[in-house]
Coordinates of C-alpha atoms and ligand atoms in Angstrom, one line a residue:
X1 CA 2.8 27.2 11.7
X2 CA 0.8 25.8 8.7
X3 CA -1.8 23.0 8.8
X4 CA -0.2 21.6 5.6
X5 CA 3.2 22.4 4.1
X6 CA 2.4 21.3 0.6
X7 CA 3.3 23.8 -2.1
X8 CA 2.7 22.5 -5.6
X9 CA 2.9 19.6 -8.1
X10 CA 5.9 18.8 -10.3
X11 CA 5.7 16.5 -13.3
X12 CA 8.0 13.5 -13.3
X13 CA 8.3 13.7 -17.1
X14 CA 8.8 17.4 -18.1
X15 CA 9.3 19.0 -14.6
X16 CA 6.4 21.5 -15.2
X17 CA 4.9 22.9 -12.0
X18 CA 1.2 23.1 -11.3
X19 CA -1.1 24.6 -8.6
X20 CA -2.8 22.1 -6.3
X21 CA -6.1 23.8 -6.7
X22 CA -6.6 22.3 -10.1
X23 CA -8.2 18.9 -10.2
X24 CA -5.4 17.3 -12.2
X25 CA -4.6 13.7 -12.7
X26 CA -1.6 13.4 -15.0
X27 CA 0.5 16.3 -16.5
X28 CA -1.6 18.2 -19.0
X29 CA 1.5 19.0 -21.1
X30 CA 3.2 15.6 -21.4
X31 CA 1.0 13.0 -19.6
X32 CA 3.7 12.3 -17.0
X33 CA 2.9 11.6 -13.3
X34 CA 2.6 14.4 -10.9
X35 CA 4.3 14.6 -7.5
X36 CA 3.3 16.8 -4.6
X37 CA 6.1 19.0 -3.2
X38 CA 6.5 20.4 0.3
X39 CA 8.2 23.4 1.9
X40 CA 10.8 21.2 3.7
X41 CA 12.9 24.2 5.0
X42 CA 9.8 25.6 6.7
X43 CA 8.9 22.2 8.1
X44 CA 12.5 21.9 9.4
X45 CA 12.1 25.3 11.1
X46 CA 8.5 24.8 12.5
X47 CA 8.1 21.0 13.3
X48 CA 9.8 18.6 15.6
X49 CA 9.3 14.9 16.4
X50 CA 7.9 15.5 19.9
X51 CA 5.0 17.7 18.7
X52 CA 2.7 14.8 17.7
X53 CA 2.2 13.4 21.2
X54 CA -1.4 13.7 22.3
X55 CA -2.8 13.9 18.7
X56 CA -5.1 11.4 17.0
X57 CA -3.4 8.0 16.4
X58 CA -5.0 7.9 12.9
X59 CA -3.0 8.8 9.8
X60 CA -4.2 12.4 10.2
X61 CA -1.7 12.7 13.2
X62 CA 0.7 13.8 10.4
X63 CA -1.5 16.3 8.6
X64 CA 1.4 18.7 8.0
X65 CA 2.9 16.1 5.6
X66 CA -0.2 15.7 3.4
X67 CA -1.5 17.9 0.6
X68 CA -4.9 18.6 2.2
X69 CA -5.1 22.3 3.1
X70 CA -8.1 22.4 5.5
X71 CA -9.0 20.2 8.4
X72 CA -12.7 20.6 7.7
X73 CA -12.4 18.6 4.5
X74 CA -11.1 15.4 6.2
X75 CA -13.1 12.2 5.4
X76 CA -11.9 9.7 8.0
X77 CA -12.9 6.5 9.6
X78 CA -9.9 6.2 11.9
X79 CA -7.5 4.7 9.3
X80 CA -3.7 4.5 9.9
X81 CA -2.0 4.2 13.3
X82 CA -2.1 0.4 13.0
X83 CA -0.1 -2.0 15.3
X84 CA 3.6 -2.7 14.6
X85 CA 3.8 -6.2 16.0
X86 CA 7.1 -7.9 16.9
X87 CA 7.2 -11.4 15.4
X88 CA 6.7 -14.4 17.8
X89 CA 7.1 -17.2 15.3
X90 CA 8.5 -16.4 11.9
X91 CA 11.5 -14.5 13.3
X92 CA 12.5 -17.7 15.2
X93 CA 12.1 -19.8 12.2
X94 CA 14.2 -17.5 10.1
X95 CA 16.8 -16.6 12.8
X96 CA 15.8 -12.9 12.7
X97 CA 15.8 -11.1 16.1
X98 CA 14.0 -8.0 14.9
X99 CA 11.2 -8.9 12.5
X100 CA 7.9 -6.8 12.7
X101 CA 4.6 -6.8 11.0
X102 CA 2.8 -3.5 10.3
X103 CA -0.8 -4.8 10.4
X104 CA -2.8 -2.7 8.0
X105 CA -5.4 -5.6 7.8
X106 CA -7.0 -3.8 10.8
X107 CA -8.2 -0.9 8.7
X108 CA -11.9 0.1 8.3
X109 CA -12.4 -1.8 5.1
X110 CA -9.8 -4.4 5.8
X111 CA -6.9 -3.2 3.7
X112 CA -4.1 -0.6 3.6
X113 CA -6.0 1.1 0.7
X114 CA -8.0 3.1 3.4
X115 CA -5.0 5.4 4.0
X116 CA -4.9 6.4 0.3
X117 CA -8.6 6.8 0.0
X118 CA -9.1 8.8 3.2
X119 CA -6.6 11.3 1.7
X120 CA -7.6 11.2 -1.9
X121 CA -11.4 11.5 -1.2
X122 CA -10.7 14.3 1.3
X123 CA -8.6 16.1 -1.3
X124 CA -11.2 15.6 -4.0
X125 CA -13.8 17.1 -1.6
X126 CA -11.5 20.1 -1.1
X127 CA -11.3 20.6 -4.9
X128 CA -15.0 20.4 -5.2
X129 CA -14.9 17.2 -7.3
X130 CA -18.3 15.5 -7.2
X131 CA -17.6 12.3 -9.2
X132 CA -14.7 9.9 -9.6
X133 CA -13.5 6.7 -11.2
X134 CA -11.1 4.0 -10.2
X135 CA -10.0 0.6 -11.4
X136 CA -9.5 -2.1 -8.8
X137 CA -8.5 -5.7 -8.2
X138 CA -10.9 -5.5 -5.2
X139 CA -9.5 -3.8 -2.1
X140 CA -9.1 -0.4 -3.6
X141 CA -12.6 -0.6 -4.9
X142 CA -14.0 -1.4 -1.4
X143 CA -12.1 1.4 0.1
X144 CA -13.0 4.0 -2.5
X145 CA -16.7 3.0 -2.3
X146 CA -16.8 3.4 1.5
X147 CA -15.0 6.8 1.6
X148 CA -16.7 8.2 -1.5
X149 CA -20.1 7.3 -0.1
X150 CA -19.4 9.0 3.2
X151 CA -18.2 12.1 1.4
X152 CA -21.2 12.2 -1.0
X153 CA -19.0 11.7 -4.0
X154 CA -20.4 9.7 -6.9
X155 CA -18.1 6.8 -7.4
X156 CA -17.8 4.4 -10.4
X157 CA -15.5 1.4 -9.8
X158 CA -14.3 -1.0 -12.5
X159 CA -13.4 -4.3 -10.9
X160 CA -11.2 -6.7 -12.7
X161 CA -12.9 -10.0 -13.6
X162 CA -10.3 -12.0 -11.6
X163 CA -11.4 -10.4 -8.3
X164 CA -13.2 -12.9 -6.0
X165 CA -17.0 -12.5 -5.6
X166 CA -16.7 -11.4 -2.0
X167 CA -14.6 -8.4 -3.0
X168 CA -17.1 -7.3 -5.6
X169 CA -20.0 -7.7 -3.2
X170 CA -18.2 -5.5 -0.7
X171 CA -18.0 -2.7 -3.2
X172 CA -21.7 -3.0 -3.7
X173 CA -22.3 -3.1 0.0
X174 CA -20.5 0.2 0.5
X175 CA -22.8 1.7 -2.1
X176 CA -20.9 2.4 -5.3
X177 CA -21.7 1.8 -8.9
X178 CA -19.5 -1.1 -10.1
X179 CA -18.8 -2.9 -13.3
X180 CA -16.7 -6.0 -14.1
X181 CA -13.8 -5.2 -16.2
X182 CA -12.3 -7.6 -18.8
X183 CA -8.9 -7.2 -20.3
X184 CA -5.8 -8.9 -21.7
X185 CA -3.2 -6.8 -20.0
X186 CA -2.9 -4.0 -17.4
X187 CA -1.6 -1.9 -20.3
X188 CA -5.1 -1.7 -21.8
X189 CA -6.5 -0.5 -18.5
X190 CA -3.9 2.2 -18.1
X191 CA -4.5 3.5 -21.7
X192 CA -8.2 3.5 -21.2
X193 CA -7.9 5.5 -18.0
X194 CA -5.4 8.0 -19.4
X195 CA -7.8 8.5 -22.4
X196 CA -10.7 9.1 -19.9
X197 CA -8.6 11.8 -18.3
X198 CA -7.8 13.5 -21.6
X199 CA -11.3 13.2 -23.2
X200 CA -13.7 13.4 -20.3
X201 CA -11.7 15.1 -17.6
X202 CA -13.2 12.6 -15.2
X203 CA -11.2 12.7 -11.9
X204 CA -9.5 9.4 -11.2
X205 CA -8.4 7.6 -8.1
X206 CA -6.0 5.0 -9.6
X207 CA -2.6 5.1 -7.8
X208 CA -0.2 7.5 -9.5
X209 CA -2.8 8.7 -12.0
X210 CA -4.3 10.2 -8.9
X211 CA -1.4 12.4 -7.8
X212 CA -2.2 12.4 -4.0
X213 CA -3.4 8.9 -3.1
X214 CA 0.1 7.5 -2.5
X215 CA 1.0 10.5 -0.3
X216 CA -1.0 8.8 2.5
X217 CA 1.4 5.9 2.3
X218 CA 4.1 8.2 3.6
X219 CA 2.4 7.5 6.9
X220 CA 4.3 4.2 7.1
X221 CA 7.5 6.1 7.5
X222 CA 6.2 8.4 10.2
X223 CA 4.4 5.7 12.2
X224 CA 7.2 3.2 12.1
X225 CA 10.0 5.7 12.7
X226 CA 8.1 7.1 15.7
X227 CA 7.6 3.6 17.1
X228 CA 11.3 2.9 16.8
X229 CA 12.1 6.2 18.7
X230 CA 12.9 8.0 15.4
X231 CA 15.0 5.4 13.8
X232 CA 14.2 3.8 10.4
X233 CA 14.2 0.0 10.1
X234 CA 16.9 -1.6 7.9
X235 CA 14.3 -3.2 5.6
X236 CA 10.8 -2.3 4.5
X237 CA 9.1 -5.2 2.6
X238 CA 6.1 -4.3 0.5
X239 CA 3.8 -6.4 -1.7
X240 CA 3.6 -4.4 -5.0
X241 CA 0.7 -4.0 -7.4
X242 CA 0.8 -0.5 -8.8
X243 CA 3.4 0.3 -6.1
X244 CA 1.7 3.2 -4.3
X245 CA 2.7 1.7 -0.9
X246 CA 6.4 1.3 -1.5
X247 CA 6.7 4.6 -3.3
X248 CA 4.8 6.5 -0.7
X249 CA 6.8 4.9 2.2
X250 CA 10.1 5.7 0.5
X251 CA 9.1 9.3 0.0
X252 CA 8.1 9.6 3.6
X253 CA 11.4 8.2 4.9
X254 CA 13.2 10.6 2.5
X255 CA 11.3 13.5 4.0
X256 CA 12.2 12.5 7.6
X257 CA 15.9 12.2 6.6
X258 CA 15.8 15.6 5.1
X259 CA 14.2 17.0 8.2
X260 CA 17.0 15.4 10.2
X261 CA 14.6 13.3 12.3
X262 CA 16.1 9.9 11.2
X263 CA 19.7 9.3 10.3
X264 CA 19.4 6.3 8.0
X265 CA 17.0 5.1 5.3
X266 CA 15.5 1.6 5.0
X267 CA 16.2 -0.6 2.0
X268 CA 13.0 -1.1 0.1
X269 CA 11.9 -4.5 -1.1
X270 CA 9.2 -5.0 -3.8
X271 CA 7.5 -8.4 -3.9
X272 CA 5.3 -9.7 -6.7
X273 CA 4.0 -13.2 -7.6
X274 CA 6.1 -15.6 -9.7
X275 CA 3.2 -15.7 -12.2
X276 CA 3.7 -12.1 -13.2
X277 CA 6.4 -10.1 -11.5
X278 CA 7.4 -7.4 -14.1
X279 CA 9.2 -5.4 -11.4
X280 CA 11.5 -8.2 -10.2
X281 CA 12.1 -9.2 -13.8
X282 CA 13.3 -5.6 -14.6
X283 CA 15.3 -5.5 -11.4
X284 CA 17.1 -8.8 -12.3
X285 CA 18.0 -7.3 -15.7
X286 CA 19.2 -4.0 -14.1
X287 CA 16.5 -2.0 -15.9
X288 CA 14.8 1.2 -14.6
X289 CA 11.6 0.5 -16.6
X290 CA 9.5 -2.7 -16.6
X291 CA 7.6 -4.1 -19.6
X292 CA 4.6 -6.3 -19.6
X293 CA 5.2 -9.8 -18.2
X294 CA 3.4 -12.8 -17.0
X295 CA -0.2 -14.0 -16.5
X296 CA -2.3 -12.2 -13.9
X297 CA -4.8 -15.1 -13.7
X298 CA -2.1 -17.6 -12.7
X299 CA -1.6 -16.8 -9.0
X300 CA -3.6 -16.6 -5.8
X301 CA -2.1 -13.2 -5.0
X302 CA -4.8 -11.3 -6.8
X303 CA -4.1 -7.9 -5.3
X304 CA -0.6 -7.8 -6.7
X305 CA -1.0 -9.7 -9.9
X306 CA -0.4 -6.7 -12.2
X307 CA 1.4 -7.8 -15.4
X308 CA 2.3 -4.2 -16.6
X309 CA 3.0 -1.5 -14.0
X310 CA 1.8 2.1 -14.7
X311 CA 4.4 4.1 -16.7
X312 CA 6.9 1.3 -16.6
X313 CA 6.9 1.0 -12.8
X314 CA 9.7 3.6 -12.8
X315 CA 8.8 5.0 -9.4
X316 CA 8.8 1.5 -7.8
X317 CA 12.2 0.6 -9.4
X318 CA 13.6 4.0 -8.3
X319 CA 12.6 3.2 -4.7
X320 CA 14.2 -0.2 -4.9
X321 CA 17.5 0.9 -6.6
X322 CA 17.9 4.2 -4.8
X323 CA 17.5 2.5 -1.4
X324 CA 19.8 -0.4 -2.1
X325 CA 16.9 -2.8 -1.7
X326 CA 15.8 -5.7 -4.0
X327 CA 12.8 -7.0 -5.9
X328 CA 11.8 -10.6 -5.9
X329 CA 9.0 -12.9 -6.8
X330 CA 7.4 -15.6 -4.7
X331 CA 5.4 -18.7 -5.6
X332 CA 1.9 -19.5 -4.5
X333 CA 3.3 -22.4 -2.4
X334 CA 5.6 -20.0 -0.6
X335 CA 2.7 -17.6 -0.1
X336 CA 0.5 -20.3 1.4
X337 CA 3.3 -21.3 3.8
X338 CA 3.7 -17.6 4.8
X339 CA 0.0 -17.4 5.4
X340 CA 0.3 -20.3 7.8
X341 CA 3.3 -18.7 9.5
X342 CA 1.4 -15.4 9.9
X343 CA -1.5 -17.4 11.4
X344 CA 0.9 -18.4 14.2
X345 CA 1.6 -14.7 14.7
X346 CA -2.2 -14.1 15.2
X347 CA -2.4 -12.4 11.8
X348 CA -4.9 -13.4 9.1
X349 CA -3.4 -12.1 5.8
X350 CA -4.7 -12.4 2.3
X351 CA -2.2 -14.1 -0.1
X352 CA -0.8 -10.8 -1.5
X353 CA 0.0 -9.6 2.1
X354 CA 1.7 -12.9 3.0
X355 CA 4.0 -12.5 0.0
X356 CA 6.0 -10.0 2.0
X357 CA 7.0 -12.6 4.6
X358 CA 7.7 -15.1 1.8
X359 CA 10.1 -12.6 0.3
X360 CA 11.8 -12.1 3.7
X361 CA 12.4 -15.8 3.8
X362 CA 14.1 -15.6 0.4
X363 CA 16.1 -12.6 1.4
X364 CA 17.4 -14.5 4.5
X365 CA 18.2 -17.6 2.4
X366 CA 20.0 -15.5 -0.2
X367 CA 22.1 -13.8 2.5
X368 CA 20.7 -10.3 1.8
X369 CA 18.9 -9.9 5.1
X370 CA 21.1 -10.4 8.2
X371 CA 20.1 -12.0 11.6
X372 CA 20.1 -8.7 13.5
X373 CA 18.6 -6.5 10.8
X374 CA 15.4 -4.7 11.7
X375 CA 12.8 -5.8 9.1
X376 CA 9.2 -4.6 8.7
X377 CA 6.7 -6.5 6.6
X378 CA 3.6 -4.5 5.6
X379 CA 0.5 -6.6 6.0
X380 CA -1.7 -4.9 3.4
X381 CA -5.0 -6.8 3.5
X382 CA -7.0 -9.1 5.7
X383 CA -7.2 -12.8 5.0
X384 CA -11.0 -12.4 5.3
X385 CA -10.9 -10.7 1.9
X386 CA -10.1 -14.0 0.3
X387 CA -11.5 -16.8 2.5
X388 CA -10.9 -19.4 -0.1
X389 CA -7.2 -18.9 0.2
X390 CA -7.3 -19.5 4.0
X391 CA -9.2 -22.8 3.3
X392 CA -6.5 -23.6 0.8
X393 CA -3.7 -22.9 3.3
X394 CA -5.1 -25.0 6.1
X395 CA -7.2 -28.2 6.0
X396 CA -10.3 -28.3 8.1
X397 CA -9.8 -30.4 11.2
X398 CA -11.3 -33.9 10.9
X399 CA -11.8 -34.1 14.7
X400 CA -15.4 -34.3 15.8
X401 CA -17.3 -35.0 19.1
X402 CA -20.7 -35.0 20.7
X403 CA -21.3 -32.7 23.6
X404 CA -20.5 -35.2 26.3
X405 CA -17.7 -35.2 28.9
X406 CA -16.6 -38.7 28.0
X407 CA -16.0 -37.7 24.4
X408 CA -14.3 -34.5 25.4
X409 CA -12.0 -36.4 27.7
X410 CA -11.2 -38.8 24.8
X411 CA -10.5 -35.9 22.5
X412 CA -8.1 -34.2 25.0
X413 CA -6.2 -37.4 25.9
Ligands
ZN501 ZN1 4.9 16.8 -17.9

């Protein structure tokens, strides 16, 4: 029995293999993205679905599936293991009997990013990395700041100028050095970061450029499959910025299928805002690579307003095509409606998170999602991250009263 079954990295581009003990970001030979590989035959031999009972409910319940080698290096605040809530409102509206919400808004810093940063910061600690850099639209920055500070890692966080002031303040609150980043397109950011890797060797935490962050998102597959008694849902619906969530989840389900623990795979759905949406645009055109498209400033869905995905969004598009899923865009109006629907579920979601439910609505309308399909929407971030959007979604009640029984009685009648 091993604590982790990770073996090595393989480059997406040139298939070169690398040791995990080197603090690598992208492939030193070709600049391609690195992917962690595991000894699946050994896992099949040693592990079984019943063995996780009684362990922590955090994402570290599944440590055999992550690239960290030693338990002592874990930096954790109890992330993962979030509730999988059956729908009580939206399902009825849409005629769906099995609609669920994986509520990652309940994470330590209020977004799903905590899964990735618990792993990536732990892994950096194991490698002896003492400083790191990331770019963020807000949530990743908060998460990186919080975990880096706890680990004693010196973090620099570039926050895009479109992020709301609260998100920027949160990063400062968690104790990181932060700077506001101005740009025309995501392409410029990716080039800048890739050059920083080559020229400075500065370890980076941006999804995919950091080769382990998205590994933590495999936890969706384990947690959800376990909750459904080792069955995969029919659909997994993910808001997509860089796409670490959808790619990680897809990889996790693939591992479980290879181990023989689940007998089917979910169809993966990628959602982006109408104002940008390079992934859905490529999908509509049948392409495996997405170009730059849209205006990141023209939507309330800040966290997923990327106009140019990293390395053409190939991983995200692979997950969508290979699973038989789809990619779609949703408008701000549809997002605001989905926020109101989620409110009736007891869930406060930021606009980017609500986009998943808006996409389900489209999928039902278009006849892609059937009434008895099992559908899981990932709620990636709390509505409290973007309070102005909640105020936009619902008007303040005009009702008022003085503290007197007569006025209360009048109000209630
Ligand atoms: Zn390579």
